Short mmCIF file of C-alpha atoms and ligand atoms in Angstrom, two decimals:
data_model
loop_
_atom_site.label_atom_id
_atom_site.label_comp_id
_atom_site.label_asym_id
_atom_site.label_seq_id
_atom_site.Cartn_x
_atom_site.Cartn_y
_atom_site.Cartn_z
CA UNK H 1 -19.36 -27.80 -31.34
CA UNK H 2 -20.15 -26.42 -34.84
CA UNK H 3 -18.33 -28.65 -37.59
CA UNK H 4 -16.53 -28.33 -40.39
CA UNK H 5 -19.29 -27.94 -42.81
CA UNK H 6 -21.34 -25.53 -41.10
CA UNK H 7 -18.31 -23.09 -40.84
CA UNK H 8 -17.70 -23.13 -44.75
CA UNK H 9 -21.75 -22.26 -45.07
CA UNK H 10 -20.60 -19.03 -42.64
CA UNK H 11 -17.17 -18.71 -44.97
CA UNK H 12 -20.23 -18.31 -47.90
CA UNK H 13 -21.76 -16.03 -45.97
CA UNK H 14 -19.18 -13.65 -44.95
CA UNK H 15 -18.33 -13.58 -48.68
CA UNK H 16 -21.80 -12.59 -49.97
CA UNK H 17 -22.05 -9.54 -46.91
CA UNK H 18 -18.16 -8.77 -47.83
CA UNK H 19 -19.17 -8.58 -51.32
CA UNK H 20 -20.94 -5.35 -52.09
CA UNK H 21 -17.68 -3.10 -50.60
CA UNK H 22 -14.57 -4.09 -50.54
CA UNK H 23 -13.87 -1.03 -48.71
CA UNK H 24 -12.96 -0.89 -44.97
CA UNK H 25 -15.71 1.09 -42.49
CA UNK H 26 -14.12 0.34 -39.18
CA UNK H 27 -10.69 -0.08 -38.07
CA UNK H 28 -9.52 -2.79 -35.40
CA UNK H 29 -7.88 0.14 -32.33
CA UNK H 30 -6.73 -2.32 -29.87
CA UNK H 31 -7.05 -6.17 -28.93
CA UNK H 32 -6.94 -7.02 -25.20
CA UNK H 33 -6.78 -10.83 -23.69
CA UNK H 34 -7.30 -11.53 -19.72
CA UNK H 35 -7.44 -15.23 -19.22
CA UNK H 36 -6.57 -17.83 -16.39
CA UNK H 37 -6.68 -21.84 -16.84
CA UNK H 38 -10.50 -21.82 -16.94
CA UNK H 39 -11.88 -18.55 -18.54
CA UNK H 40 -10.53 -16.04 -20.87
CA UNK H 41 -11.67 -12.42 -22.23
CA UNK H 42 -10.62 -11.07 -25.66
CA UNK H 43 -11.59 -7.63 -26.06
CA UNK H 44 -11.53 -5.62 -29.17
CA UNK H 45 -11.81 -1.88 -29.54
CA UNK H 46 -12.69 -1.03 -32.35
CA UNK H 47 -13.60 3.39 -34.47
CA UNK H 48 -16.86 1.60 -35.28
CA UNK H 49 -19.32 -0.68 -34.69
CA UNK H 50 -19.47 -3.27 -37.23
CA UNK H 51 -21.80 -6.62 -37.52
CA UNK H 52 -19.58 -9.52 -36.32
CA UNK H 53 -20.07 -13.24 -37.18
CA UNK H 54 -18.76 -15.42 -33.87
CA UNK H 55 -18.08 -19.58 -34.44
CA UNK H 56 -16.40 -22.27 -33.03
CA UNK H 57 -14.25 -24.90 -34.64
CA UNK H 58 -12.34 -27.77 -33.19
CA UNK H 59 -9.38 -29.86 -33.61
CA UNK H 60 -7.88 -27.86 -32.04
CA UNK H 61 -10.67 -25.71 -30.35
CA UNK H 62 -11.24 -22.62 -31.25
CA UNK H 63 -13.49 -19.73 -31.54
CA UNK H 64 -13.42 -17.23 -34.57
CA UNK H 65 -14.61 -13.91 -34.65
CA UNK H 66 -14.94 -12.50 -38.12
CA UNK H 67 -15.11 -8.20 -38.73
CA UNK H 68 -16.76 -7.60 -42.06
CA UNK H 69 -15.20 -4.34 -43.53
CA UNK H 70 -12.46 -3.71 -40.81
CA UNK H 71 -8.68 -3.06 -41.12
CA UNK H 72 -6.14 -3.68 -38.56
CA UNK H 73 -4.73 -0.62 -37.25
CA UNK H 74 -1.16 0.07 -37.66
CA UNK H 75 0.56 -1.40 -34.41
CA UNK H 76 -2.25 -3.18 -33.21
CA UNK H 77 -0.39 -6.77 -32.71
CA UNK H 78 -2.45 -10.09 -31.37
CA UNK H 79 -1.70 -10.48 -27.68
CA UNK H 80 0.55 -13.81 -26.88
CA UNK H 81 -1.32 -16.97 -25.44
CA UNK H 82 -2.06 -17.36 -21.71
CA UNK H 83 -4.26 -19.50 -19.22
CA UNK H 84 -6.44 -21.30 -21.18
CA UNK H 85 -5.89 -19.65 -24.57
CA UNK H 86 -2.56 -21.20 -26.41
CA UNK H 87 -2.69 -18.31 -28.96
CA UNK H 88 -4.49 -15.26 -30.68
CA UNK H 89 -4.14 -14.78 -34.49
CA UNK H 90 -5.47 -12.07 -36.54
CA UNK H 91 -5.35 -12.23 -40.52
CA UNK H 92 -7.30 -10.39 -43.12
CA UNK H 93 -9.84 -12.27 -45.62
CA UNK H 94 -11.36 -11.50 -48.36
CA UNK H 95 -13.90 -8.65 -48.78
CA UNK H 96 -12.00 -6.45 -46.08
CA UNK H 97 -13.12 -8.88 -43.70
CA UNK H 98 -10.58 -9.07 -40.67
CA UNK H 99 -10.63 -12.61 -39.25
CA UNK H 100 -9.78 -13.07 -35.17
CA UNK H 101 -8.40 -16.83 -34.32
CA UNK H 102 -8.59 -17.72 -30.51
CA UNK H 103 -7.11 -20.86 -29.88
CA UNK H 104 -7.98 -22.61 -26.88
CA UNK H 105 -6.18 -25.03 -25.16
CA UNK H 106 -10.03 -26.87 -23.78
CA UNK H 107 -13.65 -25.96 -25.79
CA UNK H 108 -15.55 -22.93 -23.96
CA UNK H 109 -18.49 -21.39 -24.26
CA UNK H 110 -18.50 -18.04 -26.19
CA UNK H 111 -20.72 -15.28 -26.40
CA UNK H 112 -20.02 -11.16 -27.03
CA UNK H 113 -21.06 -7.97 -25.37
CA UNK H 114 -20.80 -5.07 -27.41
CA UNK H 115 -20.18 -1.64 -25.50
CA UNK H 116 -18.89 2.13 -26.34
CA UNK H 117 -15.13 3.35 -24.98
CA UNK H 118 -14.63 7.15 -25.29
CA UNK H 119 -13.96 6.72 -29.25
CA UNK H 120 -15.51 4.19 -30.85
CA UNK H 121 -17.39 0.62 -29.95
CA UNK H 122 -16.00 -2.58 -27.89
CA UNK H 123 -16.58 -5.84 -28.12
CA UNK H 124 -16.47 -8.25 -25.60
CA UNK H 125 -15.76 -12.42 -26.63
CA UNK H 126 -16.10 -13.97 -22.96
CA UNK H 127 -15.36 -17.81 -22.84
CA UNK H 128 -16.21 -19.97 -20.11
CA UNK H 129 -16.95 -18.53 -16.74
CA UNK H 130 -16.34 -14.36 -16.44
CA UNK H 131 -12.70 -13.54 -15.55
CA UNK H 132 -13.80 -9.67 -14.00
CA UNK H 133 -14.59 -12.14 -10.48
CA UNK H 134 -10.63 -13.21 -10.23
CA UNK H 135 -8.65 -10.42 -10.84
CA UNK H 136 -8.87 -8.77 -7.19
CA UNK H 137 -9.63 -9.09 -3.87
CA UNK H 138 -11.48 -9.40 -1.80
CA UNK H 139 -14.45 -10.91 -4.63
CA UNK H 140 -15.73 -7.72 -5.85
CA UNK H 141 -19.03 -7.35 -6.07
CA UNK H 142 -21.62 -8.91 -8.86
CA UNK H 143 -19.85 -7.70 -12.35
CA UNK H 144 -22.78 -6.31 -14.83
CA UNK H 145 -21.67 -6.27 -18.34
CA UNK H 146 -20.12 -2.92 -18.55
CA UNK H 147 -20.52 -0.72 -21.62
CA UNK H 148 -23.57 -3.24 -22.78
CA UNK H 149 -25.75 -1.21 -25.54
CA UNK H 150 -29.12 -1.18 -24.71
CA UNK H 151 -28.70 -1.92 -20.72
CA UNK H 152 -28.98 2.18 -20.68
CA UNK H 153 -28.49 2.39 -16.90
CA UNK H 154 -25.19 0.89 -15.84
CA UNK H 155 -22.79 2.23 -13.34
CA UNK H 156 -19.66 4.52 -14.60
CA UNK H 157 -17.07 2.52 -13.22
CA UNK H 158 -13.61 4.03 -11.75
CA UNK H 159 -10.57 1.76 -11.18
CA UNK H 160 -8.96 3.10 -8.06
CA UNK H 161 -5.38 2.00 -7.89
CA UNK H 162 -3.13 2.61 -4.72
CA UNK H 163 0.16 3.46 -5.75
CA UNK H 164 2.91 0.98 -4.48
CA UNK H 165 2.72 -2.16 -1.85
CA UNK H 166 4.72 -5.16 -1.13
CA UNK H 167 8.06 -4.80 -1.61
CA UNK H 168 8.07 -1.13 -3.01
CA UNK H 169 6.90 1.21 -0.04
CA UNK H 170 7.15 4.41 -2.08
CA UNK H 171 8.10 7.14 -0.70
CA UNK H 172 8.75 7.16 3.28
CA UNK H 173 7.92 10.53 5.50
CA UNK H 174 10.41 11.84 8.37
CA UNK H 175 8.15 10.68 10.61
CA UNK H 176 8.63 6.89 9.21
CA UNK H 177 5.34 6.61 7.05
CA UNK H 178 5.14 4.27 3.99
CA UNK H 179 3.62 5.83 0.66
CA UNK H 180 2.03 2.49 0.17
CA UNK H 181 -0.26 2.80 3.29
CA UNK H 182 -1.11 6.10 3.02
CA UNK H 183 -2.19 5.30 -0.47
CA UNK H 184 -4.41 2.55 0.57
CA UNK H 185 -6.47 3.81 2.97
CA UNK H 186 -7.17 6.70 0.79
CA UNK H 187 -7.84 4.47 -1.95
CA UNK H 188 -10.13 2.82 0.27
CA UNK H 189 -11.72 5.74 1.55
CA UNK H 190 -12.22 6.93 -2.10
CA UNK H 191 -13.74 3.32 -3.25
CA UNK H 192 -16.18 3.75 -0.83
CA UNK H 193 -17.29 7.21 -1.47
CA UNK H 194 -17.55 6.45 -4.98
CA UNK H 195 -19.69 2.92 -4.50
CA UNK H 196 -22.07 6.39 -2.44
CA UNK H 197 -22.29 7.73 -5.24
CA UNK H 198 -25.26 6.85 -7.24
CA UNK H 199 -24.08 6.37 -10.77
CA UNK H 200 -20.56 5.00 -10.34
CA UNK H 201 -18.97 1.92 -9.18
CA UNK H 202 -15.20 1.58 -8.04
CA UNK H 203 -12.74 -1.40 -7.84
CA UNK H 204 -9.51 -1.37 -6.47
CA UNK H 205 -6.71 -2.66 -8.25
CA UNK H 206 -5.21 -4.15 -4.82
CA UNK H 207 -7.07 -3.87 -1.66
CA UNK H 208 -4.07 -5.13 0.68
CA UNK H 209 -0.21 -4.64 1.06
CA UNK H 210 0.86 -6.44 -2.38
CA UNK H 211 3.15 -5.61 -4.47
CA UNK H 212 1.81 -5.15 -8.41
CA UNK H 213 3.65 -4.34 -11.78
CA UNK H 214 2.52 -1.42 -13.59
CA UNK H 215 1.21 -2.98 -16.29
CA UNK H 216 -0.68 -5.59 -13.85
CA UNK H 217 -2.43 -2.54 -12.63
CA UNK H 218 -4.06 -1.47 -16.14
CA UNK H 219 -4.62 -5.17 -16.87
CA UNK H 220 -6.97 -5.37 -13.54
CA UNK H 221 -8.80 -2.02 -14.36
CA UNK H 222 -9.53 -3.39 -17.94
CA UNK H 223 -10.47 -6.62 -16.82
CA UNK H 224 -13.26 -4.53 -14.79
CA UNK H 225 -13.98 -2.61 -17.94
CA UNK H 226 -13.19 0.48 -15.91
CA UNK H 227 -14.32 3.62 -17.45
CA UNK H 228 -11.67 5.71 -16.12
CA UNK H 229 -8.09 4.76 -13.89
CA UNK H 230 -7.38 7.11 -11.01
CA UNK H 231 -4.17 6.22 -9.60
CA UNK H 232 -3.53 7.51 -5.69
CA UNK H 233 0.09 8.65 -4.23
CA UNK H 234 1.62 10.65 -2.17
CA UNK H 235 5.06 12.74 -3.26
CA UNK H 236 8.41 13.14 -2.32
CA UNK H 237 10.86 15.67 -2.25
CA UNK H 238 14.13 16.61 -0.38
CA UNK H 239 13.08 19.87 0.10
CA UNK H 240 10.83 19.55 3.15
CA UNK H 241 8.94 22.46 3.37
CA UNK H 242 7.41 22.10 -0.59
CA UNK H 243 3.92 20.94 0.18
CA UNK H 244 0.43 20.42 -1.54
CA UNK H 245 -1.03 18.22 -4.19
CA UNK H 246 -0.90 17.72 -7.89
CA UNK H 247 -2.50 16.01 -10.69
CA UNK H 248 -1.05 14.30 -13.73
CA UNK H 249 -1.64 12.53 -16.72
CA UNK H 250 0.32 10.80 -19.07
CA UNK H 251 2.68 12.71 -22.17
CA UNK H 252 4.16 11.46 -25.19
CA UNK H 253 6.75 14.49 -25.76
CA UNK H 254 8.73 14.98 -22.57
CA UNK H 255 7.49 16.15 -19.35
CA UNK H 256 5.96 19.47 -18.59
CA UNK H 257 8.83 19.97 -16.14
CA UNK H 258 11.90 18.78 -15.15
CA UNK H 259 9.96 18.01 -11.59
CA UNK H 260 7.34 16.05 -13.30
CA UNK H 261 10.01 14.10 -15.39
CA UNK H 262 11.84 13.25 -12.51
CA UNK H 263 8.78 12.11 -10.77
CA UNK H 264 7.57 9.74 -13.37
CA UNK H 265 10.84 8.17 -13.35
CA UNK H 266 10.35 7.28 -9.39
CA UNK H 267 7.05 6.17 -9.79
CA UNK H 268 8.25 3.97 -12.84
CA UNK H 269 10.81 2.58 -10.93
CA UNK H 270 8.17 1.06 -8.46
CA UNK H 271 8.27 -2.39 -10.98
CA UNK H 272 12.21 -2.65 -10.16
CA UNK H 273 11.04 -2.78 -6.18
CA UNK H 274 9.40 -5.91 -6.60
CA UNK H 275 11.96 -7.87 -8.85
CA UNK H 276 10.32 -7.34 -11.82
CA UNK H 277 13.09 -7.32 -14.82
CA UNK H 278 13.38 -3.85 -16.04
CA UNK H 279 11.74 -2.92 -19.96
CA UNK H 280 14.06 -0.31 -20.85
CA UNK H 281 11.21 0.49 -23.26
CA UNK H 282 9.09 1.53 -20.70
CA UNK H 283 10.92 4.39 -19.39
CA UNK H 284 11.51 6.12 -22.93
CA UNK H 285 8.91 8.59 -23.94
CA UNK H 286 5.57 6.89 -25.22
CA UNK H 287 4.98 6.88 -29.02
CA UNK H 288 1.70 8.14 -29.40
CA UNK H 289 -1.00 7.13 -31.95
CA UNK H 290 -3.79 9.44 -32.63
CA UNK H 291 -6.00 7.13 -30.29
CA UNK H 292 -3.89 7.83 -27.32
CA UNK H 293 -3.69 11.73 -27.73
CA UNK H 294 -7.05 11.54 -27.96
CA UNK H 295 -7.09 9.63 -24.87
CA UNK H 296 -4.71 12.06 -22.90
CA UNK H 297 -7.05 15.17 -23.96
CA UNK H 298 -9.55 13.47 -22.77
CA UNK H 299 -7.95 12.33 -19.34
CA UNK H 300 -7.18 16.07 -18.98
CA UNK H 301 -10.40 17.07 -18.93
CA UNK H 302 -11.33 14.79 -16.05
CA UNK H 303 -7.98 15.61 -14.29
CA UNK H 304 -9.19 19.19 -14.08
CA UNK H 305 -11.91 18.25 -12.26
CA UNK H 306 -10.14 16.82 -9.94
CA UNK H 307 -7.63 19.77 -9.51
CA UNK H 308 -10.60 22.08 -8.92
CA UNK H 309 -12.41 19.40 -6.50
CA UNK H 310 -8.73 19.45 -4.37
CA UNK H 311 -8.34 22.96 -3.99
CA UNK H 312 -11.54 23.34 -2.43
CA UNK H 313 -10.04 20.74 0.82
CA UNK H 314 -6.43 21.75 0.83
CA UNK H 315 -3.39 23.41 -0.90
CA UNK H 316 -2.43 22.78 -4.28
CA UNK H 317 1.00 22.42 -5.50
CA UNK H 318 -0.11 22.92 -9.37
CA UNK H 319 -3.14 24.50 -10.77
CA UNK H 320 -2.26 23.11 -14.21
CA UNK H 321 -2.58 19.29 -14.59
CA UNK H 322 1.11 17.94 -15.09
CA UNK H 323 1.99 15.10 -17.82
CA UNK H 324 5.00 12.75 -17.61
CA UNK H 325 5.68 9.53 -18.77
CA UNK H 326 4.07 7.57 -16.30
CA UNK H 327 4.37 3.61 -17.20
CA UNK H 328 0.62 3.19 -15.10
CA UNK H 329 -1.09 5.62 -17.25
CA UNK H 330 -0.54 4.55 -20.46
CA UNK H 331 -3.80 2.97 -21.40
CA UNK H 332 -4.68 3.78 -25.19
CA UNK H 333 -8.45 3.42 -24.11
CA UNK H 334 -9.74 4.18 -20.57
CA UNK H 335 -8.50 7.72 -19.31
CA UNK H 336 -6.77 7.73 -16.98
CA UNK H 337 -4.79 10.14 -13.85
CA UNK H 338 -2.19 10.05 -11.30
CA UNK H 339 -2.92 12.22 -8.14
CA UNK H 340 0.09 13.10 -6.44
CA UNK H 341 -2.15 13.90 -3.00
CA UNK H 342 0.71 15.68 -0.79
CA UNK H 343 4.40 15.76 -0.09
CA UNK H 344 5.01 13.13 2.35
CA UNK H 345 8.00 14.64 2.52
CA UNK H 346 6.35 17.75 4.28
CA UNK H 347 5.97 16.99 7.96
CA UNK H 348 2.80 18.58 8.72
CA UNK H 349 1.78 17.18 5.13
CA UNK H 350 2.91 13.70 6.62
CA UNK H 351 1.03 13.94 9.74
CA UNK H 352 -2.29 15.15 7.68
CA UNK H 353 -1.89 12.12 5.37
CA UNK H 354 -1.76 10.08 8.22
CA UNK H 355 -5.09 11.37 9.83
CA UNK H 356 -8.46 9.71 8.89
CA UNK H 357 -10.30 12.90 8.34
CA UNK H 358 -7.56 14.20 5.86
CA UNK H 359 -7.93 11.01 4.12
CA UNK H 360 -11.74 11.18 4.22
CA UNK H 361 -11.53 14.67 2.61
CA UNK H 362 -9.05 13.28 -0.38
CA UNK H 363 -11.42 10.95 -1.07
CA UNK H 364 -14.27 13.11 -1.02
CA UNK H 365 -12.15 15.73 -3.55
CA UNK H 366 -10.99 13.10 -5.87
CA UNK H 367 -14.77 11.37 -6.25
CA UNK H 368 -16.24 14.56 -6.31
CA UNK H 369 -13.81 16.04 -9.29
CA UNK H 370 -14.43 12.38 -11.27
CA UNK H 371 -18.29 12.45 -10.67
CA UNK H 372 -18.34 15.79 -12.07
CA UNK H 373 -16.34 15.02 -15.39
CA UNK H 374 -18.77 12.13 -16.07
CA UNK H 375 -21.75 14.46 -15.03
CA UNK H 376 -20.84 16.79 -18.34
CA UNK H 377 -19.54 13.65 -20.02
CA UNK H 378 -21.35 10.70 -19.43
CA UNK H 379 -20.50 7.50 -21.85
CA UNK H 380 -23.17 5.79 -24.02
CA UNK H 381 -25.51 3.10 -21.58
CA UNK H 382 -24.73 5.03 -18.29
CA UNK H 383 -27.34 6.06 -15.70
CA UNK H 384 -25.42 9.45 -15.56
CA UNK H 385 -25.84 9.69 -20.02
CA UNK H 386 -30.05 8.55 -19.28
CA UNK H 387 -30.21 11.10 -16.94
CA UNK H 388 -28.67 13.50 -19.06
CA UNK H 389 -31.16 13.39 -21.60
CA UNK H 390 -34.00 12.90 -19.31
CA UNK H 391 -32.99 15.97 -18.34
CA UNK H 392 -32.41 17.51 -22.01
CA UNK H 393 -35.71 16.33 -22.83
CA UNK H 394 -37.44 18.19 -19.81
CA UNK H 395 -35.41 21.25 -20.89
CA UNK H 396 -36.82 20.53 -25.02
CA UNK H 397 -40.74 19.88 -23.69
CA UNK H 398 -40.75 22.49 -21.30
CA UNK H 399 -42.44 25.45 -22.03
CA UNK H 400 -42.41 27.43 -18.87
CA UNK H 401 -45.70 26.71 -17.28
CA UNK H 402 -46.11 24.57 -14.96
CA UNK H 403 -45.44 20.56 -15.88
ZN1 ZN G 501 4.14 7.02 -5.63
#
């Protein structure tokens, strides 16, 4: 445990770096905690990366993480205590310095990962053991640090979320099928053909017939460090003969039809299924900061892919990717998509949902459409970005004879 007197040499420190601009470079995007009684993870996303000073105090214990020329963004609020972390505090200092308090409720360990998002730089304060290892099951396998600089050949990885389970079944066919199944064992079937894939890695957000909040979903995929969130389900509709699938991503400004409006609302409603006390604030339209537009473009883009990669196995209900107010989507920093994959509603659709080899060819779609968005967009310490400019470099050398 560092003392007192060693942290007022780093105080000195941070005042003599702080001192030549009192300007602010970087701006704090987004703070993040995922902690149980042993282990905790604080991350912080931040436009830029910045040097960061990391200590440890006591009495209580502590660790501080201190942001030389960084300024809170506006709505970016310290998450609340849990597990073993009593309380997060963030305060500027002097200098522009922006000062990050984690109070623990037992000493841990500390050390930081930094990695890239989609918009700016991450960095990772793990404390005691890793937390990735307890958020789903069965244990997933070995964690690497995800988005680590320098380690230029990670996996992309894809949280793949199966809509519903426990006590919300989603939307039930004629024929008496449960949305939640159906939206398992494609999830499943998707995982798999992703962990194929070289490149990518999936986890699944529940792997069994449990019912999970919304919110619970994101916080799993983050705790992965997913790099994108595809969420799997299968509509509804009274009309039975409307069939074929759709893709959708999350809006700020109202729905880009009533259909999709009305849609998001029954998906949102999945947290009222399992008891869960209702946030009115949840089903109003999302306020959006310029970080999550960006974010929406950007899930857009992938969601494309994915309508193109569906077409190619079975009908399509809408060419253009949808946006409503899905609660599940709204991360401010990992795109993300909801793919509606058929009308369960639709008999023959039911029947085809129910088949392995429909599910099989879902899968294959929905991996395929993802693999090619990170193909042409491939983030920063990825085996897909390495090969990318292996391949750009080739291209640059070559000069048409033979190598
Ligand atoms: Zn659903």
């Amino acid at each position: 445990m560092i003392t007192k007197g060693f942290f007022r040499g780093f105080a000195a420190l941070a005042v003599a770096v702080g001192g030549f601009s009192a300007a602010s470079a970087a701006e704090l995007r987004g703070i993040a905690l995922s902690a149980n009684s042993d282990s905790a993870q604080v991350t912080l996303d931040l436009s830029d990366g910045t040097t960061q000073k990391l200590f440890t105090l006591d009495h209580p214990d502590r660790v501080v993480i201190d942001l030389p020329h960084t300024a809170r963004a506006s709505g970016v609020h310290a998450p609340s205590g849990s597990g073993v972390v009593s309380e997060v505090r963030l305060g500027p200092q002097p200098h522009g310095t922006l000062r990050v308090v984690v109070e623990l409720r037992s000493a841990l360990p500390a050390h930081t990962t930094w990695g890239a998002t989609g918009q700016g730089r991450r960095l990772i304060v793990s404390l005691g053991q890793p937390i990735v290892a307890a958020v789903a099951e069965p244990a997933p396998k070995a964690v690497r640090a995800a988005h680590a600089v320098g380690d230029g050949d990670r996996d992309v990885v894809i949280a793949v979320d199966a809509g519903h389970g426990g006590d919300d079944p989603g939307a039930i066919g004629h024929g008496g099928t449960r949305e939640k199944d159906v939206t398992l064992a494609i999830a499943r079937a998707l995982a798999a053909r992703i962990d194929a894939e070289g490149g990518m890695r999936a986890v699944l957000t529940r792997d069994r017939d449990q019912f999970l909040e919304l919110r619970e979903r994101i916080r799993r995929a983050h705790a992965y460090h997913a790099d994108m969130f595809v969420s799997v389900h299968a509509d509804s509709i009274a009309d039975r003969s409307v069939s074929g699938a759709s893709v959708y991503v999350l809006s700020g400004h109202g729905a880009s039809s009533e259909a999709a409006r009305l849609l998001a609302e029954r998906e949102n409603a999945a947290d009222l299924m399992g008891g869960v006390l209702e946030d009115k604030g949840e089903l109003r339209p999302v306020l959006l900061d310029a970080a999550q537009s960006e974010i929406i473009g950007v899930s857009a883009t992938a969601a494309e892919r994915v309508v193109i990669a569906l077409s190619s196995v079975g009908e399509i209900r809408r060419r253009e990717v949808q946006q409503a107010g899905f609660v599940v989507l709204k991360s401010p920093d990992m795109p993300s998509m909801l793919v509606e994959t058929a009308y369960i509603s639709n008999p023959a659709e039911e029947r085809r949902l129910r088949s392995l080899e429909q599910q099989q060819r879902l899968a294959e779609a929905i991996a395929d459409g993802v693999r090619s968005y990170f193909l042409q967009n491939p983030p920063d310490g990825t085996r897909f970005k390495q090969e990318r400019r292996t391949l750009a470099s080739a291209a640059d050398t070559s000069t048409g004879a033979t190598p």
